Coordinates of C-alpha atoms in Angstrom, one line a residue:
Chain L
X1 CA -6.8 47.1 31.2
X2 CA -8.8 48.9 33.6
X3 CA -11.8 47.3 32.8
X4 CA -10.1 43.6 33.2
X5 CA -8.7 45.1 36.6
X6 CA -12.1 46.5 38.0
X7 CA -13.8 43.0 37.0
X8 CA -11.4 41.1 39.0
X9 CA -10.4 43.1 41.5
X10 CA -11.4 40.1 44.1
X11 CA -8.6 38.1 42.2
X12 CA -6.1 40.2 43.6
X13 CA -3.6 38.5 46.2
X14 CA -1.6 39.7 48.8
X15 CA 1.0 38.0 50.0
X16 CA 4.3 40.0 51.3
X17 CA 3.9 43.6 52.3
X18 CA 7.2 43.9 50.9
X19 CA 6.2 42.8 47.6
X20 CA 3.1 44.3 47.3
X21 CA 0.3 43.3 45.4
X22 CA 0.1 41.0 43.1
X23 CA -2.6 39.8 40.5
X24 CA -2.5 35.8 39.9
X25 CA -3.0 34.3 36.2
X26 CA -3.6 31.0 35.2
X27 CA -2.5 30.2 31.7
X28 CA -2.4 27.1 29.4
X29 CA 0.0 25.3 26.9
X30 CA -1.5 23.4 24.8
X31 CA 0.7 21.1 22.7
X32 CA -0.5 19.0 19.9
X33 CA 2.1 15.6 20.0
X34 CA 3.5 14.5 16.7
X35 CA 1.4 12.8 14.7
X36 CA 4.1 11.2 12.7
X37 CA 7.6 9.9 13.0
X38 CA 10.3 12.7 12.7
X39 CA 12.6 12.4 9.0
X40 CA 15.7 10.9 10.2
X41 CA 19.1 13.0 10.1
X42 CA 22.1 11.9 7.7
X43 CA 24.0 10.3 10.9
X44 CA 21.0 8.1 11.5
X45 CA 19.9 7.1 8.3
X46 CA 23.7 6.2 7.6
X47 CA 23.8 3.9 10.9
X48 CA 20.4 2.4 10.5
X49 CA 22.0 0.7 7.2
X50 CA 25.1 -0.5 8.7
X51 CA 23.1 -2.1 11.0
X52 CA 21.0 -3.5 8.6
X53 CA 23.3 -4.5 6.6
X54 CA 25.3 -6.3 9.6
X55 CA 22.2 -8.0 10.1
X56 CA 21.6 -9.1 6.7
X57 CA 25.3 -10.8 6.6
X58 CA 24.7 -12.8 9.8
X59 CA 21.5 -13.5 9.0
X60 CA 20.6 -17.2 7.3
X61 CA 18.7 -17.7 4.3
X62 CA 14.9 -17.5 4.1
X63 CA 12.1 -19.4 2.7
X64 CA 12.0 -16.7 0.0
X65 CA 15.4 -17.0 -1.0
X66 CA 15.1 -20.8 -0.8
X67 CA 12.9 -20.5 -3.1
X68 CA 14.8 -18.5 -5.2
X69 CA 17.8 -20.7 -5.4
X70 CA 15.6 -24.1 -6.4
X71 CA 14.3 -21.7 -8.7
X72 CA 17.3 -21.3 -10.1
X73 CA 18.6 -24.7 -9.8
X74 CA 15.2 -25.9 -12.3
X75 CA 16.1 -23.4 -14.6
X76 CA 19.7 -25.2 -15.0
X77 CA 18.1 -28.3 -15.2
X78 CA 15.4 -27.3 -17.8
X79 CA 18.4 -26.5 -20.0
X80 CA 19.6 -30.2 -20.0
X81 CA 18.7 -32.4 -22.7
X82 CA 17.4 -35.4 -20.8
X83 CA 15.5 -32.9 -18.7
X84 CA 11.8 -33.8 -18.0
X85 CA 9.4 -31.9 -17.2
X86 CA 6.9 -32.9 -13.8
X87 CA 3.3 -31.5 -13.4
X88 CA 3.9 -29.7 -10.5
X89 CA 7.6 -28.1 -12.1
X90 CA 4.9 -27.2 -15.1
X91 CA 2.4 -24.8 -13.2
X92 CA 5.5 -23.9 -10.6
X93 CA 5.3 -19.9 -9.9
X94 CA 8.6 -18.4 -9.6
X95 CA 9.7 -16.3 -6.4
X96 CA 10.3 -13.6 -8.8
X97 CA 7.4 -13.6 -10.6
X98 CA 5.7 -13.3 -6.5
X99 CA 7.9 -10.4 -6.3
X100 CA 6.6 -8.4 -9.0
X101 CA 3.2 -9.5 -8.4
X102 CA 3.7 -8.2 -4.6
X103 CA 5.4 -4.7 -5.9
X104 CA 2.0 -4.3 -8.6
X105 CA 0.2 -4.6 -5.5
X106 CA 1.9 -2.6 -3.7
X107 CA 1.8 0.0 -5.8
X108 CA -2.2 0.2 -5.7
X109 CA -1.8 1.6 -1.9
X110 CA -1.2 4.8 -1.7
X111 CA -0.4 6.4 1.7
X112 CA -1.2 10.1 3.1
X113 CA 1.5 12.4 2.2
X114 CA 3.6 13.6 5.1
X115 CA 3.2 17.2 4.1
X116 CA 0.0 18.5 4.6
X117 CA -1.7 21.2 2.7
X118 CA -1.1 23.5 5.5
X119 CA 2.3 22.7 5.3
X120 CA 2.2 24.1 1.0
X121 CA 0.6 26.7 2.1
X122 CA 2.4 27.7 5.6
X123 CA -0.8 28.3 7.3
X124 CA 0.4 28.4 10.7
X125 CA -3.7 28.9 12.1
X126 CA -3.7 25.4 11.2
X127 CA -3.5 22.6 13.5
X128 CA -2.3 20.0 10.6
X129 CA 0.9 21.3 9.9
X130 CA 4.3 20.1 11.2
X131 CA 2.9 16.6 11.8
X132 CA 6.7 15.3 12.8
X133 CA 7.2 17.8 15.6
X134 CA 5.0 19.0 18.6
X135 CA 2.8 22.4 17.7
X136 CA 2.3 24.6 20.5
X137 CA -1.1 27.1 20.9
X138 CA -0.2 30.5 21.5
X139 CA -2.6 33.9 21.2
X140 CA -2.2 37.3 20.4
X141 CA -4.0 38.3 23.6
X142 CA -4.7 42.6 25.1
X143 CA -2.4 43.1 27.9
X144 CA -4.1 46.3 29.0
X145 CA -3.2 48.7 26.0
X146 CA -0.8 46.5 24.8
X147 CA -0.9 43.0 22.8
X148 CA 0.8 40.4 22.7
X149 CA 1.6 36.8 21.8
X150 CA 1.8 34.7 25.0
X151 CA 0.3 31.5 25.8
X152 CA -3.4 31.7 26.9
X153 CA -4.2 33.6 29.8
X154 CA -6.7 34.8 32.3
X155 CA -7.3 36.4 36.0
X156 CA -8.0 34.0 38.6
X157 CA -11.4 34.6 40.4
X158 CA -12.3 33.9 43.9
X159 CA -13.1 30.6 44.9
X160 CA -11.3 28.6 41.8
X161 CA -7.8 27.0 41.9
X162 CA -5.4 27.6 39.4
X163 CA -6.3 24.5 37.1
X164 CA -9.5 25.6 37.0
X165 CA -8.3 29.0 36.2
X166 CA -6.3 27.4 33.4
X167 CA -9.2 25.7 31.9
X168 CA -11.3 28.7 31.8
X169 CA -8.2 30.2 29.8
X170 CA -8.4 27.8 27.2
X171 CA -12.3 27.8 27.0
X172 CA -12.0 32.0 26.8
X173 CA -9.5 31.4 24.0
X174 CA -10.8 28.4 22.0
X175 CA -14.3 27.7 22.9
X176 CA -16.3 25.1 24.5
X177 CA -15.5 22.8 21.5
X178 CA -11.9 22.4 21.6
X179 CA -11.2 19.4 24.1
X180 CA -7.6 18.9 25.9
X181 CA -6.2 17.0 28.3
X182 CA -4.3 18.7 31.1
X183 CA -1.2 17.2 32.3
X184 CA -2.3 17.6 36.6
X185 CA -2.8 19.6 38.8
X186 CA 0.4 21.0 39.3
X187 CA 1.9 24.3 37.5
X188 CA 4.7 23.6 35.7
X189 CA 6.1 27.0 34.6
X190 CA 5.9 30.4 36.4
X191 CA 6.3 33.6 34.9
X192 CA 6.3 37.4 36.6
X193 CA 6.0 40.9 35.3
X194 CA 5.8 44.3 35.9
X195 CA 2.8 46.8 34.5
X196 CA 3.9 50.2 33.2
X197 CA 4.5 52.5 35.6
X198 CA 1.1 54.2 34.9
X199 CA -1.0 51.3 35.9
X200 CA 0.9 50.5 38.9
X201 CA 0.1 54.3 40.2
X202 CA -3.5 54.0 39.6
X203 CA -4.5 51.1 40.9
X204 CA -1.5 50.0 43.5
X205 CA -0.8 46.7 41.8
X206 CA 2.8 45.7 40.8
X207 CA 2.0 43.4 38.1
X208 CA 1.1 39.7 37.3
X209 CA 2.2 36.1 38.3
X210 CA 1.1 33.8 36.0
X211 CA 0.9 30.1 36.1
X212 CA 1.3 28.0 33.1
X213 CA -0.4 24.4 33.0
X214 CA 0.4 21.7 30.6
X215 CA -2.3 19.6 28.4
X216 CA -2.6 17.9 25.3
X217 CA -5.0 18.7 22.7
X218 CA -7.6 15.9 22.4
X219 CA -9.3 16.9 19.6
X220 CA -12.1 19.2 18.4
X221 CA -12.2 22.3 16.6
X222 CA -10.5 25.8 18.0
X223 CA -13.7 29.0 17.9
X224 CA -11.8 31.9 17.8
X225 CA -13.6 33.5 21.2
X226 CA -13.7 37.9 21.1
X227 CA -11.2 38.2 24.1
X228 CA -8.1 37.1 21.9
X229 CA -7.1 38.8 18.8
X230 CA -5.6 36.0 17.0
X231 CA -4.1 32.5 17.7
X232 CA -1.6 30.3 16.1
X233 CA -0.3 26.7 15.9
X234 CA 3.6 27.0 16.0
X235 CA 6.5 24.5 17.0
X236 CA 9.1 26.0 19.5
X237 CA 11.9 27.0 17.3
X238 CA 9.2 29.2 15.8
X239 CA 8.2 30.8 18.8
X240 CA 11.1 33.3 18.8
X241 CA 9.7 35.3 16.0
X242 CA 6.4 35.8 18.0
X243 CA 7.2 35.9 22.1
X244 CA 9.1 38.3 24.1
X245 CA 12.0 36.7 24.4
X246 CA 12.4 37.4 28.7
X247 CA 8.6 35.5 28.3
X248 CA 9.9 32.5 25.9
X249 CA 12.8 32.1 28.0
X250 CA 10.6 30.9 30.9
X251 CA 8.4 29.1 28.9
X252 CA 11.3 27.2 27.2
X253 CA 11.8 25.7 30.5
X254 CA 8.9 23.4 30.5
X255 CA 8.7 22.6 26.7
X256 CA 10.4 19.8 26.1
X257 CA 10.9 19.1 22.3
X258 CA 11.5 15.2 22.5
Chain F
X1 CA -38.4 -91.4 35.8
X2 CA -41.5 -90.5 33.3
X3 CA -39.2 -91.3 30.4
X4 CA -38.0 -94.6 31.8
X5 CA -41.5 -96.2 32.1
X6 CA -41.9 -95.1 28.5
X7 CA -39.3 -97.6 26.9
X8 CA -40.4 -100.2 29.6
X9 CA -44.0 -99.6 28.8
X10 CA -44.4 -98.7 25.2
X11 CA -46.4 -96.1 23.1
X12 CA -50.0 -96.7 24.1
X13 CA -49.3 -97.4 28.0
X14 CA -47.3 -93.9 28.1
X15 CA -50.2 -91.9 26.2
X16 CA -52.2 -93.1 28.6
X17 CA -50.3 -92.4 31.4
X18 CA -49.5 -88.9 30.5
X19 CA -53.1 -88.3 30.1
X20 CA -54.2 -89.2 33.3
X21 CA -51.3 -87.0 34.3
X22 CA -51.9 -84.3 32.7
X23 CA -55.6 -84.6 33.9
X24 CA -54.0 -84.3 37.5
X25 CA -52.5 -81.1 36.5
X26 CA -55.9 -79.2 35.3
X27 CA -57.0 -80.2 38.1
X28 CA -54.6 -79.3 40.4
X29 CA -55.0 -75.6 38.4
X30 CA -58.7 -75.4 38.6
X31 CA -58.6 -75.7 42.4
X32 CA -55.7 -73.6 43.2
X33 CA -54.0 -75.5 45.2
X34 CA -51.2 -78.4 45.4
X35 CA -52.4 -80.1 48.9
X36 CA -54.9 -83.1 49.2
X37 CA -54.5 -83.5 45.3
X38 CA -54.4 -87.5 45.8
X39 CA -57.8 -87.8 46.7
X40 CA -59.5 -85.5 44.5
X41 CA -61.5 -87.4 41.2
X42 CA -59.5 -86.9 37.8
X43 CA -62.4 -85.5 35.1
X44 CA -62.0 -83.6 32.1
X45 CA -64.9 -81.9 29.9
X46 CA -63.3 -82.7 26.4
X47 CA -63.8 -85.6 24.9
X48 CA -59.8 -85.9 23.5
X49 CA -56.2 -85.4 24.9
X50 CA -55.3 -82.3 26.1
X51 CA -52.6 -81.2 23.5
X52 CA -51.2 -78.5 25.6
X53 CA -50.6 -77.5 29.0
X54 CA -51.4 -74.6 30.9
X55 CA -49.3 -74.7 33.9
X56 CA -46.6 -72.3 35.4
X57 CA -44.2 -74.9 35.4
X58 CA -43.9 -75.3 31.8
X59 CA -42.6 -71.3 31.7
X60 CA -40.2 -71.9 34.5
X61 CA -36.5 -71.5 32.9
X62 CA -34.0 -74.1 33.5
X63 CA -32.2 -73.9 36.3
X64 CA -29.0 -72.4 36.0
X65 CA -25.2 -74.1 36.7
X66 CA -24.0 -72.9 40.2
X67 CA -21.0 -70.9 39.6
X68 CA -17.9 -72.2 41.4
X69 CA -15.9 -68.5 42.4
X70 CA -12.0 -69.1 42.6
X71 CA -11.1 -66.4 45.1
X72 CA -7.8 -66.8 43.8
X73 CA -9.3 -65.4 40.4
X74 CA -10.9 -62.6 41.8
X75 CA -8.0 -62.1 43.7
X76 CA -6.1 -61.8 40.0
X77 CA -8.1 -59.7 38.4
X78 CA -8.8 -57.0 41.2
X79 CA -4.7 -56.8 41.1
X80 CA -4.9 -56.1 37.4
X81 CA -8.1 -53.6 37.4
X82 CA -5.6 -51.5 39.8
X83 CA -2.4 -51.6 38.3
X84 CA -3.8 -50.3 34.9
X85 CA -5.4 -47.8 36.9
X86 CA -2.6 -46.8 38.1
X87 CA -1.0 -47.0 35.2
X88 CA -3.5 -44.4 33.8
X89 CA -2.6 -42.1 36.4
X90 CA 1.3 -42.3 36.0
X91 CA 0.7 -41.1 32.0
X92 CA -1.9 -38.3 33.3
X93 CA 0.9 -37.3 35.2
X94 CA 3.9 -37.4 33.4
X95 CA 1.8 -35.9 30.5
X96 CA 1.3 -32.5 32.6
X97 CA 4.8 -31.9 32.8
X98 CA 5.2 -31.6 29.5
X99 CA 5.9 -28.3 29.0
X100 CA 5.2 -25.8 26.2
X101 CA 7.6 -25.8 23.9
X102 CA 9.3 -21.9 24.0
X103 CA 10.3 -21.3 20.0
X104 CA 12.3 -19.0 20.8
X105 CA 14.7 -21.5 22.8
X106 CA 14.0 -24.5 20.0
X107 CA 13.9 -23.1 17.5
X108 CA 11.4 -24.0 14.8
X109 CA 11.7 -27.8 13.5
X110 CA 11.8 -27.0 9.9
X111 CA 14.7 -24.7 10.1
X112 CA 16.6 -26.7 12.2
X113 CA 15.9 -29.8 9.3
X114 CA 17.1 -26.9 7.0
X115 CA 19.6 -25.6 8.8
X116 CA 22.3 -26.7 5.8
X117 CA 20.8 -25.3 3.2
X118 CA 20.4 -22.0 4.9
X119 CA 24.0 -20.9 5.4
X120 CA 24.7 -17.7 3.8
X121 CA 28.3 -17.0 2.4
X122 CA 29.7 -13.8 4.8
X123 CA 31.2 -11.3 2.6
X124 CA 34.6 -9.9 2.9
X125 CA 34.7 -6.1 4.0
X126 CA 37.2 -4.2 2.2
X127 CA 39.6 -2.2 4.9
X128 CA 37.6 1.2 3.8
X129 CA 33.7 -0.4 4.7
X130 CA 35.2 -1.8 8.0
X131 CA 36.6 1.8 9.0
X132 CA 33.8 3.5 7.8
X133 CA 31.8 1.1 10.1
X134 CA 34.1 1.4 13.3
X135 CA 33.8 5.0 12.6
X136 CA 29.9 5.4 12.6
X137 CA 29.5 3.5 15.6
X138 CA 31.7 5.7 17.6
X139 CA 29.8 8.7 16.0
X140 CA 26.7 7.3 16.9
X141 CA 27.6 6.8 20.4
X142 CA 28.6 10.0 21.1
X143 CA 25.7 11.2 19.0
X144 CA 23.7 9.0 21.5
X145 CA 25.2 10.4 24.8
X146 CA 24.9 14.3 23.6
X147 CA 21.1 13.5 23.0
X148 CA 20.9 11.3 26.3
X149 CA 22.5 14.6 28.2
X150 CA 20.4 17.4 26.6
X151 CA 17.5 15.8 27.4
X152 CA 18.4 14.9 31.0
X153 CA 18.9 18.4 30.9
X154 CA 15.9 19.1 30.0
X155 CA 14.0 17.2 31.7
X156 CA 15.7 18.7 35.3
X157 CA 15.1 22.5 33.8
X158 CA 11.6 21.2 33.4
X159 CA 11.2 20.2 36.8
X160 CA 12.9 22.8 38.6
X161 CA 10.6 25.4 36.3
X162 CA 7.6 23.0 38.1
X163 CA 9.2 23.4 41.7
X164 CA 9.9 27.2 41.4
X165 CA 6.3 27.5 40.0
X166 CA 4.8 25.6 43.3
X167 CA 7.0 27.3 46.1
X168 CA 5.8 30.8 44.8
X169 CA 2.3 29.4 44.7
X170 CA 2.6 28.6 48.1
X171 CA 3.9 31.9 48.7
X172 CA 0.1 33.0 47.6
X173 CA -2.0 30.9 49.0
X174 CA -1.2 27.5 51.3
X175 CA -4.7 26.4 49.9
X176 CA -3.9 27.0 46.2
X177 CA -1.1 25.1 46.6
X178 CA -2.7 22.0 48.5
X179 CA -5.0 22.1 45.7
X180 CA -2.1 21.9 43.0
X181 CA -0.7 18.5 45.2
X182 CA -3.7 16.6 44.4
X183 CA -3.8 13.7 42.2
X184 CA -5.9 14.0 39.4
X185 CA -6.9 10.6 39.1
X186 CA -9.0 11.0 35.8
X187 CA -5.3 10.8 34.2
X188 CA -4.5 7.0 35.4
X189 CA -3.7 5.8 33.6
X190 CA -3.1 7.7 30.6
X191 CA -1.7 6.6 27.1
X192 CA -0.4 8.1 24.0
X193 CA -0.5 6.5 20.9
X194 CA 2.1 6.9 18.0
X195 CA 3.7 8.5 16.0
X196 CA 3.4 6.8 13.1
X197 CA 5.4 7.3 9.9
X198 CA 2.6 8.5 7.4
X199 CA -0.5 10.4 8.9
X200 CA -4.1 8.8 8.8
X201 CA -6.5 9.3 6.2
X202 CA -8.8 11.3 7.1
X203 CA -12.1 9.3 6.3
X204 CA -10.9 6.0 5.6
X205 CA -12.7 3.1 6.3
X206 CA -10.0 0.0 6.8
X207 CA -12.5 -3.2 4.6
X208 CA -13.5 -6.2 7.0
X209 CA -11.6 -9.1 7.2
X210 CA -12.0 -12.1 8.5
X211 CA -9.4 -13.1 11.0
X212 CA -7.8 -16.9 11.2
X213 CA -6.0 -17.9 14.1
X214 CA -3.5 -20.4 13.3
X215 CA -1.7 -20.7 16.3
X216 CA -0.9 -24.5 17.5
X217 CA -3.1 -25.4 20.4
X218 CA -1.4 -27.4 22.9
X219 CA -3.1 -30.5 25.1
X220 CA -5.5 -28.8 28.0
X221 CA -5.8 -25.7 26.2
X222 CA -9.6 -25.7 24.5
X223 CA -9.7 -21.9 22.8
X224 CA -7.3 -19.7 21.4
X225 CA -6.4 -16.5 23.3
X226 CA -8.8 -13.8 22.5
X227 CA -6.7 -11.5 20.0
X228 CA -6.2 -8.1 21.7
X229 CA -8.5 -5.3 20.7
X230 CA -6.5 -1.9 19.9
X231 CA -8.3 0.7 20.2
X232 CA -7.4 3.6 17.9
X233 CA -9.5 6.5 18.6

């Protein structure tokens, strides 16, 4: 803690004399979108039939089912005796005989499963899991002899606004090869705290303000970088297991899960 | 006048006639001109008749029949040029109003010719399906309005969390916070695509096809519409 104190020391601000000093994060969440539609709940699957089946019984007949019926109708006459039989009732393909033809077909595609392996396995390092909901990025990051999971964070340096700060947060955590798209240049969450009594004697600094930005991931692949101890992808209902919950309360603010 | 003395004279008289006229004619030629031929002495160098005759008046063509113009014709037939001109122009016209027809508001022609045929028999709901219906569209409605709330709810707890963030920002630095107003206009415009309902494969190659468009073309349109071009990266 020290040691990210005595690097940074110009990154201190003052603001209030009645507050004291201050030291001013920028920190990033990083949200992967869903990639796929969410499962529908019982209520919705149960109206989207209704409505399809209103549909179906205002609906008129269609070529296909035209079909079907003069299908129907030849086979009738076929069974007469004084039936005769054209060239073109002769090679005539059925609109059932289509049908199966189209289900054989349809049967050779085969569509990605909407679990992924990650999702058997519960690997929650994984950014392919969950692919219905939106996956958040959060770290298990030294807060001076402490750890903890919180979203990406760093100091702010002289001469650099807070997205940039925020960029540099992701980069420290991720690496240069992990691209995202941030959401402005705006904060959209702010979050305060207090360092141990300890620290605050030492070096005359009441704790941190941080300011989270928004982005989306954009693809590329996360390097785990040596200032973080560990990182996971997690969706939000998950993220009481892992943050503080004074620090998740603040973030839940901003994380909109729709 | 020539032929007159012929049937006067007879055969030999009008040989010899023609000669000596003829004879007149080379000679006129050879001198180049058509003045003072009276005096000049007719000789020839052959011994028999000329057979033919050299002279540009042989090649003239016959004169041509004076036309006689009827300005009354004329007068016709300019009024007749116009009005099917005009006529012309009044099709042109009513043509481009012709408007596009809207399927949508027609309808297409052979389901309207089928329209009979198409009529599907309604079935009766038993009292339990109709209640069961009424029921799940009141549920869905309110099901509706709690999601419409929360996530109005939401979305304000979002932005108040934005404008707490930016007054204590400003409470650090005005600069800072003049920064964090800026538009970042590398984001317009920005686009999200999906979700989907199965994920992508990852690797797959969609096969090339060859893409028909068999949309009717309509009178003053040339070329189709190009089709759009998603892009799915």
């Amino acid at each position: 803690m020290i040691k990210q104190f005595s690097s940074a020391v110009s990154a201190v601000e003052s603001h209030d004399e009645k507050e004291g000093l201050w030291h001013v994060y920028g920190s990033v969440c990083v949200e992967r979108l869903p990639i796929i539609s969410a499962e529908l709940t019982d209520l919705e699957k149960d109206f989207q039939q209704v409505l399809l089946d209103i549909e179906n019984e205002n609906s008129m007949l269609s070529d296909h089912e035209l079909r079907h019926l003069a299908d129907i109708r030849l086979a009738e006459m076929r069974k007469r005796e004084d039936y005769e039989e054209t060239e073109t009732d002769a090679v005539r393909i059925t609109a059932v005989e289509d049908e199966d033809k189209w289900q054989q077909e349809l049967k050779t595609i085969s569509p990605a499963s909407r679990l992924t392996e990650a999702d058997k396995a519960d690997d929650q390092k994984s950014i392919n899991r969950k692919l219905d909901q939106k996956l958040i990025f959060v770290v298990n990051q030294k807060l001076g002899d402490d750890k903890a999971w919180i979203l990406p964070q760093v100091l702010r340096e002289q001469n650099e606004n807070l997205r940039q700060t925020a960029e540099r947060a992701l980069r420290d955590a991720c690496g240069i090869n992990f691209k995202a798209t941030f959401l402005g240049n705006a904060p959209c969450g702010f979050y305060k705290y207090k360092y141990p009594e300890a620290v605050r004697d030492e070096t005359g600094v009441e704790g941190g303000k941080v300011f989270f930005f928004k982005a989306f991931t954009k693809g590329g692949q996360v390097e785990k970088q040596l200032n973080i101890l560990d990182y996971l992808w997690i969706s939000k209902d998950e993220m009481p297991q892992y943050l503080k919950p004074k620090y998740f309360k603040e973030i839940d603010k901003f994380l909109l899960d729709f | 006048m020539l032929k007159n003395e012929a049937v006067a004279v007879g055969p030999e008289v009008l040989l010899l006639q023609l000669w000596h006229f003829l004879c007149a004619d080379v000679m006129l030629v050879l001198r180049g001109t058509s003045t003072g031929c009276q005096s000049c002495r007719r000789f020839t160098t052959s011994g028999g008749p000329l057979a033919f005759q050299a002279t540009p008046r042989l090649s003239a063509e016959p004169p041509k029949k004076k036309k006689r113009i009827d300005s009354q014709a004329v007068l016709l037939k300019e009024i007749k040029r116009r009005n099917k001109l005009e006529k012309s122009i009044k099709k042109l016209e009513s043509r481009a109003r012709i408007l596009k027809p809207v399927e949508e508001i027609h309808g297409e022609r052979s389901f309207v010719r089928t329209m009979k045929e198409r009529h599907r028999e309604k079935p009766v709901l038993t009292f339990e399906e109709s209640e069961r219906r009424i029921k799940l569209f009141r549920e869905w409605a309110q099901y509706k309005n709690s999601q419409h709330t929360e996530q109005i709810n939401a979305i304000l707890t979002a932005i108040k969390s934005r404008e707490r963030a930016m007054d204590e920002l400003r409470k650090i630095s005005e600069q800072l916070y003049l920064d964090a107003l800026k538009i970042d206009s590398k984001l317009i415009p920005y686009t999200v695509r999906g979700p989907v309902q199965t994920p992508p494969i990852a690797g797959y190659e969609a096969p090339d096809g060859e893409v028909t468009n068999t949309t009717r073309l309509f009178e003053g349109e040339e070329t189709h519409r190009p089709f759009p071009v998603i892009d799915t990266k």
